[in-house]
Short mmCIF file of C-alpha atoms and ligand atoms in Angstrom, two decimals:
data_model
loop_
_atom_site.label_atom_id
_atom_site.label_comp_id
_atom_site.label_asym_id
_atom_site.label_seq_id
_atom_site.Cartn_x
_atom_site.Cartn_y
_atom_site.Cartn_z
CA UNK A 1 -18.33 26.12 0.14
CA UNK A 2 -14.34 25.37 0.50
CA UNK A 3 -14.26 21.61 -1.00
CA UNK A 4 -9.95 20.48 -0.32
CA UNK A 5 -8.56 17.60 -0.94
CA UNK A 6 -6.16 15.61 0.87
CA UNK A 7 -3.56 14.46 -1.42
CA UNK A 8 -2.18 11.72 1.37
CA UNK A 9 -5.73 10.02 1.55
CA UNK A 10 -6.95 11.29 -2.56
CA UNK A 11 -10.55 12.03 -0.49
CA UNK A 12 -11.89 15.36 -0.89
CA UNK A 13 -14.14 16.81 0.98
CA UNK A 14 -15.33 20.13 2.78
CA UNK A 15 -13.78 22.89 4.38
CA UNK A 16 -14.67 21.95 8.16
CA UNK A 17 -13.01 17.74 7.48
CA UNK A 18 -9.70 19.39 7.32
CA UNK A 19 -8.11 22.94 10.19
CA UNK A 20 -6.54 25.76 8.84
CA UNK A 21 -2.60 26.00 9.77
CA UNK A 22 -1.94 29.17 8.02
CA UNK A 23 -0.20 31.04 5.89
CA UNK A 24 2.22 28.12 3.79
CA UNK A 25 6.52 27.98 2.73
CA UNK A 26 7.24 30.07 6.21
CA UNK A 27 10.58 29.87 6.47
CA UNK A 28 11.58 30.12 10.58
CA UNK A 29 13.88 32.71 11.71
CA UNK A 30 15.01 31.15 15.81
CA UNK A 31 17.49 32.34 17.83
CA UNK A 32 20.23 34.32 16.85
CA UNK A 33 18.52 35.55 13.83
CA UNK A 34 18.21 39.84 13.66
CA UNK A 35 15.07 41.64 15.18
CA UNK A 36 13.47 42.20 11.71
CA UNK A 37 14.22 38.87 10.51
CA UNK A 38 12.25 37.16 13.98
CA UNK A 39 9.68 40.03 13.16
CA UNK A 40 8.75 39.43 9.77
CA UNK A 41 9.31 35.14 10.77
CA UNK A 42 6.09 35.56 13.35
CA UNK A 43 3.72 38.49 12.28
CA UNK A 44 4.63 38.55 8.35
CA UNK A 45 2.12 37.53 6.47
CA UNK A 46 1.01 37.99 2.74
CA UNK A 47 -2.47 38.27 3.06
CA UNK A 48 -3.46 38.55 -0.95
CA UNK A 49 -6.92 38.86 -2.92
CA UNK A 50 -5.85 35.78 -5.23
CA UNK A 51 -3.91 33.43 -4.86
CA UNK A 52 -2.39 32.03 -1.34
CA UNK A 53 -0.70 29.30 -0.18
CA UNK A 54 -2.21 27.34 3.07
CA UNK A 55 -1.50 25.20 5.47
CA UNK A 56 -4.63 22.55 5.72
CA UNK A 57 -4.46 18.71 7.97
CA UNK A 58 -6.15 16.86 6.98
CA UNK A 59 -7.57 16.96 11.00
CA UNK A 60 -10.98 15.06 10.93
CA UNK A 61 -9.51 12.37 8.01
CA UNK A 62 -5.90 10.89 8.06
CA UNK A 63 -4.69 13.73 9.96
CA UNK A 64 -2.02 14.26 7.39
CA UNK A 65 -0.70 18.33 7.40
CA UNK A 66 -0.67 19.22 3.20
CA UNK A 67 -0.85 22.44 1.64
CA UNK A 68 -2.62 23.77 -0.90
CA UNK A 69 -2.77 26.21 -3.53
CA UNK A 70 -5.86 28.73 -3.76
CA UNK A 71 -7.63 32.20 -4.25
CA UNK A 72 -8.93 33.98 -1.14
CA UNK A 73 -11.52 35.59 -3.53
CA UNK A 74 -13.25 33.21 -4.95
CA UNK A 75 -12.11 30.09 -3.01
CA UNK A 76 -10.94 27.93 -5.90
CA UNK A 77 -8.42 25.84 -5.63
CA UNK A 78 -6.08 25.22 -7.71
CA UNK A 79 -3.65 21.85 -6.30
CA UNK A 80 -3.38 20.73 -3.11
CA UNK A 81 0.73 19.15 -2.39
CA UNK A 82 2.84 17.61 -0.23
CA UNK A 83 4.44 19.61 2.60
CA UNK A 84 7.27 18.38 2.46
CA UNK A 85 7.55 21.55 -0.29
CA UNK A 86 10.08 24.37 0.22
CA UNK A 87 8.78 26.15 -2.19
CA UNK A 88 4.94 25.72 -4.90
CA UNK A 89 6.52 22.72 -7.14
CA UNK A 90 6.46 23.60 -10.59
CA UNK A 91 3.40 22.04 -11.65
CA UNK A 92 1.42 23.43 -8.57
CA UNK A 93 2.90 27.29 -10.56
CA UNK A 94 1.73 25.57 -14.22
CA UNK A 95 -1.73 25.53 -12.86
CA UNK A 96 -2.49 28.22 -10.68
CA UNK A 97 -1.00 29.84 -14.30
CA UNK A 98 -2.73 28.12 -16.79
CA UNK A 99 -6.33 29.43 -15.01
CA UNK A 100 -4.82 33.42 -13.32
CA UNK A 101 -2.86 34.05 -16.69
CA UNK A 102 -2.00 37.80 -15.16
CA UNK A 103 -0.84 36.16 -11.43
CA UNK A 104 2.25 37.82 -10.33
CA UNK A 105 3.90 34.33 -9.51
CA UNK A 106 5.48 33.06 -6.07
CA UNK A 107 8.13 35.40 -4.48
CA UNK B 1 -9.09 -9.60 37.38
CA UNK B 2 -11.94 -7.12 36.38
CA UNK B 3 -15.35 -7.39 34.40
CA UNK B 4 -14.64 -5.41 30.64
CA UNK B 5 -16.73 -3.10 29.67
CA UNK B 6 -18.20 -1.95 26.79
CA UNK B 7 -19.09 2.38 26.99
CA UNK B 8 -22.73 1.77 26.09
CA UNK B 9 -23.36 -1.72 27.21
CA UNK B 10 -24.92 -2.55 23.31
CA UNK B 11 -27.65 0.14 23.76
CA UNK B 12 -30.02 -0.50 21.22
CA UNK B 13 -32.94 1.90 19.16
CA UNK B 14 -34.62 1.04 17.21
CA UNK B 15 -36.43 3.44 14.94
CA UNK B 16 -36.33 3.41 10.75
CA UNK B 17 -33.27 1.38 11.52
CA UNK B 18 -31.54 -0.05 14.26
CA UNK B 19 -28.96 1.16 15.54
CA UNK B 20 -26.85 0.01 18.36
CA UNK B 21 -23.31 -0.47 20.17
CA UNK B 22 -21.62 -3.25 18.49
CA UNK B 23 -20.15 -4.28 22.37
CA UNK B 24 -16.88 -5.09 23.39
CA UNK B 25 -15.12 -5.92 20.09
CA UNK B 26 -10.80 -5.46 20.14
CA UNK B 27 -8.78 -2.92 18.14
CA UNK B 28 -5.69 -2.48 17.03
CA UNK B 29 -3.71 0.67 15.60
CA UNK B 30 -0.72 -0.08 13.81
CA UNK B 31 1.89 3.28 12.20
CA UNK B 32 4.21 1.33 10.89
CA UNK B 33 5.54 2.48 7.12
CA UNK B 34 3.14 0.33 5.26
CA UNK B 35 5.85 -1.07 2.97
CA UNK B 36 8.22 -2.25 6.07
CA UNK B 37 8.54 -6.30 4.35
CA UNK B 38 8.35 -7.79 8.90
CA UNK B 39 5.23 -6.30 8.69
CA UNK B 40 4.00 -7.46 4.85
CA UNK B 41 4.75 -11.06 6.90
CA UNK B 42 3.38 -10.27 10.29
CA UNK B 43 -0.49 -9.96 8.74
CA UNK B 44 0.63 -12.97 5.60
CA UNK B 45 1.03 -15.09 8.43
CA UNK B 46 -2.73 -13.53 9.44
CA UNK B 47 -4.13 -14.04 6.85
CA UNK B 48 -4.42 -10.88 5.83
CA UNK B 49 -2.72 -8.79 3.30
CA UNK B 50 -1.99 -5.41 3.38
CA UNK B 51 -4.79 -3.03 2.29
CA UNK B 52 -5.90 -0.27 -0.73
CA UNK B 53 -5.45 3.37 0.05
CA UNK B 54 -8.53 4.14 2.48
CA UNK B 55 -9.10 0.10 2.19
CA UNK B 56 -10.39 -3.30 3.85
CA UNK B 57 -9.42 -5.96 4.31
CA UNK B 58 -10.77 -9.17 5.99
CA UNK B 59 -10.39 -12.36 7.28
CA UNK B 60 -11.44 -15.09 9.11
CA UNK B 61 -13.11 -12.66 11.69
CA UNK B 62 -10.28 -10.34 11.59
CA UNK B 63 -10.53 -6.71 9.27
CA UNK B 64 -8.10 -4.89 8.28
CA UNK B 65 -8.14 -0.85 7.59
CA UNK B 66 -5.93 1.76 5.70
CA UNK B 67 -6.72 4.53 7.98
CA UNK B 68 -3.16 7.32 7.88
CA UNK B 69 -0.24 6.66 4.70
CA UNK B 70 1.21 4.98 8.46
CA UNK B 71 -1.13 3.25 9.98
CA UNK B 72 -3.85 0.49 10.22
CA UNK B 73 -6.84 -0.47 12.16
CA UNK B 74 -6.64 -4.18 12.68
CA UNK B 75 -10.50 -5.21 14.35
CA UNK B 76 -10.84 -8.60 15.71
CA UNK B 77 -12.94 -10.52 19.00
CA UNK B 78 -12.24 -8.10 22.34
CA UNK B 79 -10.11 -11.47 23.81
CA UNK B 80 -7.49 -11.81 20.97
CA UNK B 81 -6.18 -8.17 21.27
CA UNK B 82 -4.61 -8.44 23.65
CA UNK B 83 -1.85 -11.65 21.72
CA UNK B 84 -2.61 -10.21 18.72
CA UNK B 85 -1.01 -6.54 20.10
CA UNK B 86 1.75 -9.44 21.80
CA UNK B 87 2.63 -11.14 18.24
CA UNK B 88 2.39 -8.11 16.27
CA UNK B 89 4.84 -6.34 18.25
CA UNK B 90 6.91 -8.52 18.68
CA UNK B 91 7.17 -9.55 14.78
CA UNK B 92 7.98 -5.81 14.21
CA UNK B 93 10.32 -4.73 17.18
CA UNK B 94 13.16 -4.03 15.89
CA UNK B 95 11.09 -1.38 12.56
CA UNK B 96 10.07 2.46 13.45
CA UNK B 97 6.82 0.84 14.45
CA UNK B 98 4.38 1.42 17.08
CA UNK B 99 1.01 -1.00 17.46
CA UNK B 100 -1.39 -0.63 20.20
CA UNK B 101 -4.06 -2.19 22.14
CA UNK B 102 -6.76 0.70 21.83
CA UNK B 103 -10.21 -1.67 22.91
CA UNK B 104 -10.76 -0.21 25.00
CA UNK B 105 -10.63 3.50 24.04
CA UNK B 106 -13.02 3.38 21.64
CA UNK B 107 -16.92 2.45 20.63
CA UNK B 108 -18.47 0.61 17.55
CA UNK B 109 -21.49 0.57 16.67
CA UNK B 110 -23.73 -0.74 13.71
CA UNK B 111 -26.30 0.18 11.69
CA UNK B 112 -28.26 -1.58 10.03
CA UNK B 113 -31.59 -1.35 7.87
CA UNK B 114 -32.44 -0.74 4.04
CA UNK B 115 -32.42 3.17 4.77
CA UNK B 116 -29.24 3.65 7.32
CA UNK B 117 -26.85 5.91 4.76
CA UNK B 118 -30.05 8.07 5.07
CA UNK B 119 -29.16 8.29 9.18
CA UNK B 120 -24.99 9.02 7.73
CA UNK B 121 -26.21 11.49 5.04
CA UNK B 122 -27.47 14.07 8.14
CA UNK B 123 -24.30 13.60 10.30
CA UNK B 124 -21.77 13.83 8.18
CA UNK B 125 -20.11 15.97 5.29
CA UNK B 126 -18.69 12.75 3.50
CA UNK B 127 -20.25 11.73 -0.04
CA UNK B 128 -22.13 8.77 1.69
CA UNK B 129 -23.73 7.52 -2.01
CA UNK B 130 -20.42 7.66 -3.14
CA UNK B 131 -19.06 5.10 -0.28
CA UNK B 132 -18.01 1.79 -2.20
CA UNK B 133 -17.86 -1.65 0.44
CA UNK B 134 -14.45 -1.40 1.47
CA UNK B 135 -13.48 1.48 2.53
CA UNK B 136 -12.69 2.86 5.56
CA UNK B 137 -14.31 6.26 5.54
CA UNK B 138 -12.66 8.57 8.07
CA UNK B 139 -14.29 11.50 9.07
CA UNK B 140 -16.63 14.24 11.29
CA UNK B 141 -20.02 13.21 12.79
CA UNK B 142 -21.58 16.48 13.89
CA UNK B 143 -18.63 17.66 16.32
CA UNK B 144 -16.28 14.68 16.87
CA UNK B 145 -13.60 12.61 14.33
CA UNK B 146 -15.62 8.68 13.51
CA UNK B 147 -14.62 6.39 11.50
CA UNK B 148 -17.15 3.87 8.99
CA UNK B 149 -17.46 1.96 6.65
CA UNK B 150 -20.45 -0.70 4.69
CA UNK B 151 -20.08 -3.85 6.77
CA UNK B 152 -22.83 -6.11 5.14
CA UNK B 153 -25.98 -5.62 2.91
CA UNK B 154 -27.93 -2.38 4.58
CA UNK B 155 -25.12 -2.32 7.43
CA UNK B 156 -23.21 0.35 8.02
CA UNK B 157 -19.98 -0.02 11.22
CA UNK B 158 -19.76 2.91 13.24
CA UNK B 159 -16.30 3.70 15.25
CA UNK B 160 -16.03 6.50 17.43
CA UNK B 161 -13.86 7.62 20.23
CA UNK B 162 -14.69 6.09 23.90
CA UNK B 163 -15.30 9.21 25.09
CA UNK B 164 -17.50 10.43 22.60
CA UNK B 165 -19.60 6.86 22.68
CA UNK B 166 -23.07 8.35 24.44
CA UNK B 167 -22.91 11.73 22.64
CA UNK B 168 -22.91 9.21 18.85
CA UNK B 169 -25.12 6.69 20.12
CA UNK B 170 -27.27 10.40 20.77
CA UNK B 171 -27.14 11.91 17.23
CA UNK B 172 -27.44 8.22 15.90
CA UNK B 173 -31.30 7.42 18.02
CA UNK B 174 -32.38 11.21 16.88
CA UNK B 175 -31.08 10.38 13.05
CA UNK B 176 -33.03 6.96 13.13
CA UNK B 177 -36.60 8.59 14.92
CA UNK B 178 -39.36 7.55 12.70
CA UNK B 179 -40.26 10.21 11.24
CA UNK B 180 -37.01 12.16 10.01
CA UNK B 181 -35.94 9.82 6.22
CA UNK B 182 -34.68 11.40 4.52
CA UNK B 183 -36.21 10.68 1.11
ZN1 ZN C 201 -6.59 12.91 4.35
#
C-alpha cells in the first residue's frame, strides 16, 4: 500500500484518499512551439523503474495539489513537497540520495 | 416562503450505536487568506479565534473548522446562517475572499455511543484511534468525501454533501447493525 503525506494539511493517509496526477515538473510547450517539443510535452514521459516525481491531489481531504518523490519499484516515499516548484527542491534531492546513493540524479 | 427541510428529515437508526441525521444545520464556507486581518477581526466579533491546522474552535453555539490552507467552515444554527454570511461578506468585501451559505448543500449526521469509533473504522481509511478531540478530519467515506470530528463524549459528527446523504446514512446504518461490532 502507498501511504502519502499531504504537505498542505499534514495528514498521512493511504493512497485511496488521494488522486494521482501523473508526472511532476513537466514543462509546458503550447502554441508557437515546435512539433517535437509539443509532442514531447503531450506524450514524452520518463516512466522510470525507481526514483520518480509525481503530482498528487488530496482529493478526499484538503483538496490541494502537491508533489511526491517516490520509488516506483518499492512504493517507498522519499518526500512530499509543494506543487509550487518547477524542479525538485534541494532537501528532496538530499532525502533521495540518502536512501538511493547510486541514483543518477534529477535530469 | 418555502419550508426548509433537511436531507433526511432527522432519520434515525438504533444499532450498537445510534446514527441520526442532525436535521437543519447552518454551514458557511469561507475561502480566504486565513491571516487576513479583516477575517480575523470578523471572527473575533463572533467570539471565535482562528483554528490551528485541521483544528476546531468553538464559541456560543458556533463551530469554526480549518478545512484547508485557504478554507474555513463555520457551523451555526440554520436560521442564523444568512445573517452570519451577510456579516462575513461585508467584512471581507475588500479582500480576495468568498463566503457562501452552503447549509442546504450539506448534511450532518451524528454517531453516538461507546463504539462510535468502530462504525467510522469500517467506512474510512483514516486512523480513527489517533484522531484527537478538536480536529476536523476530511477523508473518504466508502466512495464519497466526508469530514468528521469528535463533537462530544462518545459522539462523532459527520458532514457530507446533501446529494449523498442517503448513501452515507445507508453506510452508517449498515455499519452500526448489532452483531457487527469490530472488537
Ligand atoms: Zn491535504
